[in-house]
CSV table of C-alpha atoms and ligand atoms in Angstrom, one decimal:
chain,number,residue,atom,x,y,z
B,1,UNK,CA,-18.4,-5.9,-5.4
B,2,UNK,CA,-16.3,-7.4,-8.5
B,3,UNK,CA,-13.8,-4.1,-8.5
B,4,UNK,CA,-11.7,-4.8,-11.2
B,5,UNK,CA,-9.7,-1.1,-11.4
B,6,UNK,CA,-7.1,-0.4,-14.0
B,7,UNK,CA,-3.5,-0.3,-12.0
B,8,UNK,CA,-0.2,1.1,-12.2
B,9,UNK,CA,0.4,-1.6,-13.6
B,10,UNK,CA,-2.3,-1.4,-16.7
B,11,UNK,CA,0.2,1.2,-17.8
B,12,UNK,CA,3.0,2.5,-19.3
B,13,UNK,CA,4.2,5.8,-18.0
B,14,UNK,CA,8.0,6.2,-19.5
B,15,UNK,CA,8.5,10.1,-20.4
B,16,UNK,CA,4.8,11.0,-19.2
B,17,UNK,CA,4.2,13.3,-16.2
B,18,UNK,CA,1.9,11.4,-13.3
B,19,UNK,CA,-0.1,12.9,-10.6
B,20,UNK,CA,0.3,10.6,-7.3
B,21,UNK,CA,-2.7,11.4,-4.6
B,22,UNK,CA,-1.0,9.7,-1.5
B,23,UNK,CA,-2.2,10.0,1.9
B,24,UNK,CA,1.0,11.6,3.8
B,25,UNK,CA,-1.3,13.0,6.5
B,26,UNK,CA,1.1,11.6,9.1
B,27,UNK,CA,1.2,12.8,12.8
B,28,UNK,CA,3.8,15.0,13.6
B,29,UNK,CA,5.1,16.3,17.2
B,30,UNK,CA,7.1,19.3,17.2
B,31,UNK,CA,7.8,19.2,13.6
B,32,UNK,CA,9.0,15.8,13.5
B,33,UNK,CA,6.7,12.3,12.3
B,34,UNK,CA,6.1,10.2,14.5
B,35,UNK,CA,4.9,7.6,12.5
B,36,UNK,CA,5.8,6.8,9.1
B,37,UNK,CA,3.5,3.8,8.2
B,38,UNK,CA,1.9,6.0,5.6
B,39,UNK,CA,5.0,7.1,3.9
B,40,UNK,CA,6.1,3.7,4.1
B,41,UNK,CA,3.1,2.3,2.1
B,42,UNK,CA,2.9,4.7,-0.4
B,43,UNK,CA,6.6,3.5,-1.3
B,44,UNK,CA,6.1,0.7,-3.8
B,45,UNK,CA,4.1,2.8,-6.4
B,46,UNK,CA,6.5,5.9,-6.1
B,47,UNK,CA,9.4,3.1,-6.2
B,48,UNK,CA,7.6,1.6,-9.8
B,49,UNK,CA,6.9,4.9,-11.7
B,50,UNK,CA,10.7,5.9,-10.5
B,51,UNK,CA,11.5,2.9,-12.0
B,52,UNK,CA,9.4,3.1,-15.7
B,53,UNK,CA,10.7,6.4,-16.0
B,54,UNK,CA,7.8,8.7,-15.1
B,55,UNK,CA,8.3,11.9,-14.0
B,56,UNK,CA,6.4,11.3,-10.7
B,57,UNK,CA,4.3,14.3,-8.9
B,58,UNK,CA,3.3,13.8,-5.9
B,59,UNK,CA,0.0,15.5,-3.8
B,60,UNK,CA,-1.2,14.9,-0.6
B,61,UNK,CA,-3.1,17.0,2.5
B,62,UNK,CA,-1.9,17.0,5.9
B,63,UNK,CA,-4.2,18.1,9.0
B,64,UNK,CA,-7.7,19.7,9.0
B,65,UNK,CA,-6.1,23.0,7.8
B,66,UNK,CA,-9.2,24.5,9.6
B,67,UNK,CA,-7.4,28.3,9.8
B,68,UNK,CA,-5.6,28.2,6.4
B,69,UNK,CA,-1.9,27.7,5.1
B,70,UNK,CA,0.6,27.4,8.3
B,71,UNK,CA,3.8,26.1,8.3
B,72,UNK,CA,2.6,23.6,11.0
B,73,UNK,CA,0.9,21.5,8.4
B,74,UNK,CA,3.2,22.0,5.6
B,75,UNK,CA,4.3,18.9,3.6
B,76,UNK,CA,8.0,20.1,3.9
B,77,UNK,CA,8.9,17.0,6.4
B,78,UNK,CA,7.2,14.6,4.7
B,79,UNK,CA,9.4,15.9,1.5
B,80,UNK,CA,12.5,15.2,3.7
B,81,UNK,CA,11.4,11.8,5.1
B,82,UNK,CA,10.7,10.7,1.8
B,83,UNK,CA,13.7,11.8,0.0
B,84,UNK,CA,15.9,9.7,2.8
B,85,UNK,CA,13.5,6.4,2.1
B,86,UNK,CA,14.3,7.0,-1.7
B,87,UNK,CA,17.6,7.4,-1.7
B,88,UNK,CA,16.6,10.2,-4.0
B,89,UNK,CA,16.2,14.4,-4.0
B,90,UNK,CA,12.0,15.3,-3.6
B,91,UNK,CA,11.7,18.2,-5.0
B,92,UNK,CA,9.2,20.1,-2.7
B,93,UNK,CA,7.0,23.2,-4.1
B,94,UNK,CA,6.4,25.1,-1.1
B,95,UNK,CA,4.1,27.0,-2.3
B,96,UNK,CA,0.5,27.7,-0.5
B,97,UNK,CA,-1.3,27.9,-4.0
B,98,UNK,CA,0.0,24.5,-4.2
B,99,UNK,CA,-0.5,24.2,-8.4
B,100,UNK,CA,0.8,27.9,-10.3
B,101,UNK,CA,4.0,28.9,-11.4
B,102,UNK,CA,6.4,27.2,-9.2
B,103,UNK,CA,4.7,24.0,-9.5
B,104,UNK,CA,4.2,24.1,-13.6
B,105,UNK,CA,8.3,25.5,-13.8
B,106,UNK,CA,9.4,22.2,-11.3
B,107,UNK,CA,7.5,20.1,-13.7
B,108,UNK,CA,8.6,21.0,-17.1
B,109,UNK,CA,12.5,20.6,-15.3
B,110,UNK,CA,11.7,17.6,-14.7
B,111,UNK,CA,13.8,14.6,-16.1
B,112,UNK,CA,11.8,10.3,-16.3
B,113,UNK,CA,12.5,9.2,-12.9
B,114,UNK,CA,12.3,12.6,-10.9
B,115,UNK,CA,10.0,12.9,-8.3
B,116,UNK,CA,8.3,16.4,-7.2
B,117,UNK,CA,6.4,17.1,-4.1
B,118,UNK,CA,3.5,19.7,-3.5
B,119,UNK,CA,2.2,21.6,-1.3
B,120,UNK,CA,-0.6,20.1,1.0
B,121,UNK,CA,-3.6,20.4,-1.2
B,122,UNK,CA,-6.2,21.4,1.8
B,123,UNK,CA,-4.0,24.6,1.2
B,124,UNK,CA,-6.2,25.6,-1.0
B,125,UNK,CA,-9.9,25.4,0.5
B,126,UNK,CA,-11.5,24.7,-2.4
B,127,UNK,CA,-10.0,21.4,-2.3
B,128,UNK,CA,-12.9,20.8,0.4
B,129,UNK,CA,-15.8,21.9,-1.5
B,130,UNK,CA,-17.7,19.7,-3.7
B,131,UNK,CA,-16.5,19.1,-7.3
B,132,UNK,CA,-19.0,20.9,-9.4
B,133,UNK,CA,-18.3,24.6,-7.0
B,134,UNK,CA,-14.7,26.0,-7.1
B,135,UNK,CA,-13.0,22.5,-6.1
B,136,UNK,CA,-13.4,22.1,-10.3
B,137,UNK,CA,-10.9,24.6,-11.2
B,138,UNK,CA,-8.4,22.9,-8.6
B,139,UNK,CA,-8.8,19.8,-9.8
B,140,UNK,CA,-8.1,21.0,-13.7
B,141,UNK,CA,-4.7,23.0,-12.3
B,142,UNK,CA,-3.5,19.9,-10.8
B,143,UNK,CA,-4.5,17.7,-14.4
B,144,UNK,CA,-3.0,20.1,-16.4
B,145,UNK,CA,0.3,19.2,-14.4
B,146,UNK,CA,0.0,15.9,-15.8
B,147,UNK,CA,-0.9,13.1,-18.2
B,148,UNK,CA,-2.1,10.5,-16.4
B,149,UNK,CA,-3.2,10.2,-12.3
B,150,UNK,CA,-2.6,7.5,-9.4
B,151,UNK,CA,-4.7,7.3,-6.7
B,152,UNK,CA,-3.1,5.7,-3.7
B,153,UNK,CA,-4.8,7.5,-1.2
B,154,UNK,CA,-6.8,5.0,0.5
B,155,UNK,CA,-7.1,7.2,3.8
B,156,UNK,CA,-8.2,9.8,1.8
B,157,UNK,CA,-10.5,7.5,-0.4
B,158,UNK,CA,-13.6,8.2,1.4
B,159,UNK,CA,-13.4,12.0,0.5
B,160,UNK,CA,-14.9,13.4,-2.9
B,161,UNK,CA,-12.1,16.5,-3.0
B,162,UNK,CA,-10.2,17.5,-5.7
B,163,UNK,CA,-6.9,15.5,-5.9
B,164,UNK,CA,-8.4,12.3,-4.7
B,165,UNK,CA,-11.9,12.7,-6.8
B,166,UNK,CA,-12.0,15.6,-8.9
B,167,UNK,CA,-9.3,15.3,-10.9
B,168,UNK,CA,-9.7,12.1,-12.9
B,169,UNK,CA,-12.4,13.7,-14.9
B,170,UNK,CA,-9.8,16.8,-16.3
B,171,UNK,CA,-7.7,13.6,-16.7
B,172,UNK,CA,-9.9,11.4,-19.1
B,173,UNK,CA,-10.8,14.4,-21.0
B,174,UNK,CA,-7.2,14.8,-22.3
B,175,UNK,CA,-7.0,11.1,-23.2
B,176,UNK,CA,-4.9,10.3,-19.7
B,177,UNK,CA,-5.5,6.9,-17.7
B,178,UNK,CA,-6.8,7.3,-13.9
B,179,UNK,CA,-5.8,4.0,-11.8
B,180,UNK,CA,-5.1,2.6,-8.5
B,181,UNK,CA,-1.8,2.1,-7.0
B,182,UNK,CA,-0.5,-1.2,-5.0
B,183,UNK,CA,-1.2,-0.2,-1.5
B,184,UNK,CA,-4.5,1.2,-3.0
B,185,UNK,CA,-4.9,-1.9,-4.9
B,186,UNK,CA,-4.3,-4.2,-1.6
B,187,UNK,CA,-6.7,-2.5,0.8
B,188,UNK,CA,-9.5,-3.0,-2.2
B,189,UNK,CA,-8.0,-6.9,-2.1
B,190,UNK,CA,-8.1,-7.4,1.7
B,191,UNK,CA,-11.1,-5.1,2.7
B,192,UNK,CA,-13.4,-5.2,-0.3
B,193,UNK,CA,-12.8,-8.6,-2.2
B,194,UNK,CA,-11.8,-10.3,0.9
B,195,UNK,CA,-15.2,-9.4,2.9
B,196,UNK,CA,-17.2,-9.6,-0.2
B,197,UNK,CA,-16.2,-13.3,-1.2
B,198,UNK,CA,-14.6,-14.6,2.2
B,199,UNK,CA,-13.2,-18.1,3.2
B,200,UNK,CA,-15.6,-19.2,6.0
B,201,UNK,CA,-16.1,-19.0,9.1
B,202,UNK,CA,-15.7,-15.6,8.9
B,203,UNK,CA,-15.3,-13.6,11.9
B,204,UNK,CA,-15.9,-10.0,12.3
B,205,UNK,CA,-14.7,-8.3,15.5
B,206,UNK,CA,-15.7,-4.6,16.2
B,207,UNK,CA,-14.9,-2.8,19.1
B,208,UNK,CA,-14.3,0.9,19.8
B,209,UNK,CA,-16.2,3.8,22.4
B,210,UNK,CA,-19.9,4.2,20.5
B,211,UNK,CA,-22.5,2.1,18.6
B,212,UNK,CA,-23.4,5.1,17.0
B,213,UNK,CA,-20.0,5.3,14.7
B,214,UNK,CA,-20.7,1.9,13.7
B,215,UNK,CA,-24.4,1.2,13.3
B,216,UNK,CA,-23.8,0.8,9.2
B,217,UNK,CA,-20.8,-1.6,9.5
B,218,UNK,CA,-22.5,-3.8,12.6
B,219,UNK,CA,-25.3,-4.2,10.0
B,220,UNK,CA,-23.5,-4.7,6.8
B,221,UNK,CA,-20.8,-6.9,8.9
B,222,UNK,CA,-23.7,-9.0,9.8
B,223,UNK,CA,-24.9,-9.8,6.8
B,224,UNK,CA,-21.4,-11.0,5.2
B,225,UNK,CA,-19.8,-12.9,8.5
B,226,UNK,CA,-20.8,-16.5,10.3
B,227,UNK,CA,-19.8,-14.7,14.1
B,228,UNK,CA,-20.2,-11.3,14.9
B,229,UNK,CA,-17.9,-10.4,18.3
B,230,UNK,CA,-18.6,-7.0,19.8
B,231,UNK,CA,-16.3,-5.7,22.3
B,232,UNK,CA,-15.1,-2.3,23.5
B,233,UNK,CA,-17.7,0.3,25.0
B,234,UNK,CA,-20.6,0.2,22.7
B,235,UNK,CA,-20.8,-3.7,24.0
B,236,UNK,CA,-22.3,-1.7,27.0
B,237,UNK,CA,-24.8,-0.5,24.8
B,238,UNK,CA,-25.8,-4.2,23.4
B,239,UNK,CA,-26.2,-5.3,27.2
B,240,UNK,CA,-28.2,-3.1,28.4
B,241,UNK,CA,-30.4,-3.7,25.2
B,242,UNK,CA,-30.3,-7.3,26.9
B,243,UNK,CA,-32.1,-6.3,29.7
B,244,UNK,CA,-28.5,-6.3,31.8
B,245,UNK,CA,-27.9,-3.5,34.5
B,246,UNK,CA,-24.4,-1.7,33.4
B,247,UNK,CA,-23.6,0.6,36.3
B,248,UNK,CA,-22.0,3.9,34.7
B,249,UNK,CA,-20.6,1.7,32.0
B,250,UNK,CA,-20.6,3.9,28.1
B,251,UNK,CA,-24.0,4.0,27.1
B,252,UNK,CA,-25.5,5.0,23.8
B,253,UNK,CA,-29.4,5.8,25.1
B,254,UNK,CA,-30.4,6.2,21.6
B,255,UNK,CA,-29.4,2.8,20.1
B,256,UNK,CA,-30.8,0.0,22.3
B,257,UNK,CA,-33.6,-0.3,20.5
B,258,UNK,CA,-30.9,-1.0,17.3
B,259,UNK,CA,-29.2,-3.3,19.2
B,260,UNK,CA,-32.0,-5.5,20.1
B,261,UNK,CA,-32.7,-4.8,16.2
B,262,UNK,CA,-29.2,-6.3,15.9
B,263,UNK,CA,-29.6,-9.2,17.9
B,264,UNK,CA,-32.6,-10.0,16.6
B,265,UNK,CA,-31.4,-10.1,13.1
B,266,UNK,CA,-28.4,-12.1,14.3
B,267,UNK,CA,-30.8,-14.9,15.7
B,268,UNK,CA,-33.0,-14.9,12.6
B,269,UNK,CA,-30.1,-15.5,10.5
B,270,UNK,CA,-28.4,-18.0,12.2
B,271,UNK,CA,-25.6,-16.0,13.0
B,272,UNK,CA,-23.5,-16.1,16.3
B,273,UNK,CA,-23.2,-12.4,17.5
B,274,UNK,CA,-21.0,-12.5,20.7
B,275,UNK,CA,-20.8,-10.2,23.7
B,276,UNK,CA,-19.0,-10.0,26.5
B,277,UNK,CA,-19.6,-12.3,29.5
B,278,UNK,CA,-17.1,-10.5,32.1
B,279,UNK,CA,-16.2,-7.2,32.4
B,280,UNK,CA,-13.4,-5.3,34.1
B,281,UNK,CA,-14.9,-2.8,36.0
B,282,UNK,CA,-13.3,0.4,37.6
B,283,UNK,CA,-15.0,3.2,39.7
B,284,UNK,CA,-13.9,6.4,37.3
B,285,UNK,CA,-12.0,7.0,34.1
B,286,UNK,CA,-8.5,6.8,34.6
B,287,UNK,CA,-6.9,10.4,34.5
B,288,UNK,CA,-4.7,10.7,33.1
B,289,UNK,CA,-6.1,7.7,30.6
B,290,UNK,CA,-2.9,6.1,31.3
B,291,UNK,CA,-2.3,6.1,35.2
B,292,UNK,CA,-1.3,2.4,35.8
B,293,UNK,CA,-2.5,2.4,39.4
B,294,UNK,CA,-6.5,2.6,38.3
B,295,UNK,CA,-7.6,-0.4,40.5
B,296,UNK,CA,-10.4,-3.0,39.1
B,297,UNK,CA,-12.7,-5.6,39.7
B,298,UNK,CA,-14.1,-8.1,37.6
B,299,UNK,CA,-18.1,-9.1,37.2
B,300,UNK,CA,-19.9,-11.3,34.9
B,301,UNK,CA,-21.6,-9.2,32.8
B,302,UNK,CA,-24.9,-9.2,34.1
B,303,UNK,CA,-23.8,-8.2,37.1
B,304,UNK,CA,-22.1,-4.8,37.1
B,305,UNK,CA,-22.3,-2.9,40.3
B,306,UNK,CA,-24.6,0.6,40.0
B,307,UNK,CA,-21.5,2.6,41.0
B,308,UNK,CA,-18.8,1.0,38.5
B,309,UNK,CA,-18.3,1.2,34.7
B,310,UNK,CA,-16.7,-1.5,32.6
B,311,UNK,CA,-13.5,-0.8,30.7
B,312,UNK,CA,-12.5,-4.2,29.2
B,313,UNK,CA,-13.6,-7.4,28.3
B,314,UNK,CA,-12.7,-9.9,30.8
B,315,UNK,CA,-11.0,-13.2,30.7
B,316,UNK,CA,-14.1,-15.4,30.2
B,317,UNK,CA,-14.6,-13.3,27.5
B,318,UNK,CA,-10.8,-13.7,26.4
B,319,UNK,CA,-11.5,-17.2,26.0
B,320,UNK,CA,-14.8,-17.0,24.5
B,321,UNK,CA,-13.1,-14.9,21.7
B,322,UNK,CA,-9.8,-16.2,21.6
B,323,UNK,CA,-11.5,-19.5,20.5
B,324,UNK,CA,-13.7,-17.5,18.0
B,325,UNK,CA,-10.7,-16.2,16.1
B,326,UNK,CA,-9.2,-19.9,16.3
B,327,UNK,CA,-11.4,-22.1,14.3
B,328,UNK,CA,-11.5,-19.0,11.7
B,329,UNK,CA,-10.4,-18.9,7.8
B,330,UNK,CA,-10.9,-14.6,7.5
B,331,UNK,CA,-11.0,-12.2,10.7
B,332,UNK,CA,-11.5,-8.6,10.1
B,333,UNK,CA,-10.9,-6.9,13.2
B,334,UNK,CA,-11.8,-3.1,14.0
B,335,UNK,CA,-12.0,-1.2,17.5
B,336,UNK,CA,-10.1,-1.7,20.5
B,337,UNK,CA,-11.8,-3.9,23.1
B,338,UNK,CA,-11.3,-1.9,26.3
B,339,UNK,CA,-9.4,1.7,27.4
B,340,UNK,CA,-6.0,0.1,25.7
B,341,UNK,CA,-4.4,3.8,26.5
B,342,UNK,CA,-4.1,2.2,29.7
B,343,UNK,CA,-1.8,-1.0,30.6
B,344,UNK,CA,-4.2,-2.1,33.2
B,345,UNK,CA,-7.2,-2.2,30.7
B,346,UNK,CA,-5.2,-3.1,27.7
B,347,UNK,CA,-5.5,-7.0,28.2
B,348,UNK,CA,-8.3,-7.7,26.6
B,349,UNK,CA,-7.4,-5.5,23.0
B,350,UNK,CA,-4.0,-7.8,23.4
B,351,UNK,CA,-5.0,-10.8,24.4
B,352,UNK,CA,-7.4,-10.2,20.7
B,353,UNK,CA,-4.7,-9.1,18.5
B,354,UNK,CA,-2.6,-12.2,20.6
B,355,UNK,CA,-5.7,-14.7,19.1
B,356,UNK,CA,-5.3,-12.7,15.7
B,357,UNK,CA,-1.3,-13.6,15.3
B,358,UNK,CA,-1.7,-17.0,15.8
B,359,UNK,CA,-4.4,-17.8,13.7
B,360,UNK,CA,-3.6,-19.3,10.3
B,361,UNK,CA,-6.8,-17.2,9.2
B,362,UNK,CA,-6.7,-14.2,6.8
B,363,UNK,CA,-6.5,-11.6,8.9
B,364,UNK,CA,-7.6,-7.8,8.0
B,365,UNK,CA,-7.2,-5.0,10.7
B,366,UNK,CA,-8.9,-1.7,9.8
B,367,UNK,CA,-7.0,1.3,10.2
B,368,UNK,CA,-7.5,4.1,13.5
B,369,UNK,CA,-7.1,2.8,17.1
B,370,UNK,CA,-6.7,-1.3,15.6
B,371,UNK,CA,-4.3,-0.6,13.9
B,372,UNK,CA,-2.3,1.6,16.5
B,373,UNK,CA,-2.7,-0.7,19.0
B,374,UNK,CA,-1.2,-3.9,17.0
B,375,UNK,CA,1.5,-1.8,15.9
B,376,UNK,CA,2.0,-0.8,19.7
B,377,UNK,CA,1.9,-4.4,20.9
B,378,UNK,CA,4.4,-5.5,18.4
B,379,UNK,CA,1.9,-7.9,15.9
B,380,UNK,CA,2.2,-6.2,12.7
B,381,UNK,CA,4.0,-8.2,11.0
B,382,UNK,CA,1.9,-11.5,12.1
B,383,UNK,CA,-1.3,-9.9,10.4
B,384,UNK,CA,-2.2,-10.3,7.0
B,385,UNK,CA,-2.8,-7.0,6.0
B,386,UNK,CA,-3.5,-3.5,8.4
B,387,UNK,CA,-5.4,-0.9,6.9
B,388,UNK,CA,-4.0,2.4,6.2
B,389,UNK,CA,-7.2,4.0,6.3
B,390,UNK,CA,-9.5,4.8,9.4
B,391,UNK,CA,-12.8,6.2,8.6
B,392,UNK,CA,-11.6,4.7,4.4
B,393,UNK,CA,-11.4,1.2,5.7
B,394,UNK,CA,-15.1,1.7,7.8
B,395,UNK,CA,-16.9,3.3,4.9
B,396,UNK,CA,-15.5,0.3,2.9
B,397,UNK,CA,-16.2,-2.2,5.7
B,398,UNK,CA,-19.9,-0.7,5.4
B,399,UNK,CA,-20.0,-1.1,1.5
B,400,UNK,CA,-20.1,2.2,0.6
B,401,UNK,CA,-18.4,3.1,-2.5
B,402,UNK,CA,-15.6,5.2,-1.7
B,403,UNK,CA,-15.2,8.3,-4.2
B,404,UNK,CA,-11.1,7.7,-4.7
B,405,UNK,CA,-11.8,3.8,-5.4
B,406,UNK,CA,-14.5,4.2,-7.9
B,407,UNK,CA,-12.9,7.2,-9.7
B,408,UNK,CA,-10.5,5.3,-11.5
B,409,UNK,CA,-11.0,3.8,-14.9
B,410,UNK,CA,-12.3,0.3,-15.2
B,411,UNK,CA,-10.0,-2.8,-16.5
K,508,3PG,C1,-7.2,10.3,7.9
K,508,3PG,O1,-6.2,10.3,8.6
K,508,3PG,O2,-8.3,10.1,8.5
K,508,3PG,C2,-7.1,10.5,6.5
K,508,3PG,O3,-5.9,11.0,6.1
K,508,3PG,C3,-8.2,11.4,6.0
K,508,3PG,O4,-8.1,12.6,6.7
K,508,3PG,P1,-9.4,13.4,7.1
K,508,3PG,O5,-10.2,12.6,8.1
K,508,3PG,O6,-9.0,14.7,7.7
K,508,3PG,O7,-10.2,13.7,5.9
K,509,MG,MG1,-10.1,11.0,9.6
């Protein structure tokens, strides 16, 4: 892929105002976040422009905003949250126009190391709309707020809106620089560089509920790994295009023929593509997802009763896997392996992430449910780097060239 983006640190910002697209879209219960990974990440970039004396501005969305401004998805506690990690006042612009006269006073005010907060740009609906309708004259209002842009958005990265897209072009017509900022700069490292130029074997694992949502990056994964591993429920899927009975187990109808395709492909190329040998089997969907009293049996995996569905991978598949991961050098894992809502069919997605801390391989997470459900099992820190984007670090994973990446100016 040879990226080679201009960073924040390609430049000198003392005295200049800077537009920072972050991804603050956070989950929040009740008000409050319950995770703060996001605002976490974002913290070394804010932490160096403090530090050169820029007068930082900061933009983000938050939510779908599907019915318009509400206070439910305003920025305001992301403001708060941020201002007690910085040991610093955010100035948040409440505002639901999110760029006009309270935003342009806030920022003429401000003095080199301030930091300013707006609104959540999907505020304005014409940050949705594609650059050359009304999402244009967004974009310029938030330029003309400053002289030179950061993207550092890489959840948002896969979105051609205004703040993360649009804007760089209003920015380079005034003679600004548009560059990446470190946790953008290590998900392009990890995910891009790392998959396009990896130390071998390389092992891909990729898991999750549907073939369908992953079709490009089985294919593209495929292409760039030695061993592809398939777990979760579209490995239902790839049975049954192996001529396996799988009971009521997930099945995508329309994409057997893609993954005999798949397999095919794998065979012609020399590639190992793994499935599942065993399966833990239950008789209905737990409900809720995580009653722990959902009995199971477990089958090899050609022979799943009519009247059961599989859930997780089981322990000869463990093993099979497990040893996968350890004669690795780079792993990118995405997808859970089974229904980890729920302890009883969370082994196998643990036992994985287990096999992925205790490798000495590079070892890349994508963002979504992986990510969630090494946090939740307590492997973060034993990873080499987990993705703060979900459908970013897929669409990157697949090769795609993602509209916040490519947007900024080249080294
Ligand atoms: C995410 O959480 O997926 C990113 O913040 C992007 O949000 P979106 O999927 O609503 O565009
Ligand atoms: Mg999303």
């Amino acid at each position: 892929m040879g990226l080679n983006k201009k960073s924040v640190d390609d430049i000198n910002v003392k005295g200049r105002r800077v537009l920072v697209r972050c991804d603050f879209n956070v989950p929040l219960k009740n008000g409050e976040i319950t995770d703060e990974t996001r605002i976490v990440a974002a913290l070394p970039t804010i932490k160096k422009l403090i530090g050169d004396g820029g007068k930082v501005i900061l933009c983000s969305h938050l939510g779908k905003v599907k019915n318009g401004p509400n206070e439910g998805e305003s920025l305001a506690p992301v403001a708060k949250r941020l201002s007690e990690k910085l040991g610093k006042e955010v100035k948040f612009i409440s505002d639901y126009n999110v760029t006009g006269a309270d935003a342009t006073a806030a920022v003429e005010a401000m003095n080199e190391g301030d930091v300013v907060l707006l609104q959540n740009t999907r505020f304005r609906g014409k940050e949705e709309t594609k650059p050359e309708e009304a999402g244009d004259a967004f974009a310029k209002e938030l330029a003309d707020l400053a002289d030179d842009y950061v993207c550092d958005a890489f959840g948002s990265a896969h979105r051609a809106h205004a703040s993360v897209a649009g804007v760089t072009k209003f920015i380079t017509e005034k003679g600004g620089s548009n560059v990446v900022g470190y946790l953008m700069q290590k998900e392009i490292d990890f995910l891009g560089n790392a998959v396009e130029n990896p130390v071998r074997p390389f092992v891909a694992i990729l898991g999750g509920a549907k073939v369908a949502d992953k079709l490009n990056v089985i294919n593209t994964l495929l292409e760039k790994c030695d061993t592809l591993i398939i777990g979760g429920g579209m490995a239902y899927t790839f049975l049954k295009a192996k001529g396996y009975e799988i009971g009521k187990s997930l099945l995508d109808e329309t994409k057997i023929d893609y993954c005999k395709e798949m397999m095919e492909k794998a065979e012609k190329s020399g590639k190992k593509l793994l499935l599942p040998i065993d399966t833990v089997c239950i008789d209905d969907f737990p409900n809720p997802i995580d009653d722990p009293s959902i009995a199971t049996t477990i089958v090899d995996a050609d022979k799943i009763p009519a009247d059961k569905e599989g859930a997780d991978i089981g322990p000869k598949t463990i093993a099979l896997y497990a040893d996968a991961v350890k004669s690795a050098k780079t792993v990118v894992w995405n997808g859970p392996m089974g229904v980890f809502e729920n302890p009883v069919l969370a082994t196998g997605t643990k036992e994985v992430a287990k096999a992925l801390s205790e490798t000495s391989a590079t070892t890349i997470i994508g963002g979504g449910d992986s990510a969630a459900a090494v946090n939740q099992l307590g492997y973060a820190d034993k990873m080499s780097h987990i993705s703060t984007g979900g459908g970013a670090s897929l669409e990157f994973l697949e090769g795609k060239k993602l509209p916040g990446v490519y947007a900024a100016d080249n080294r």
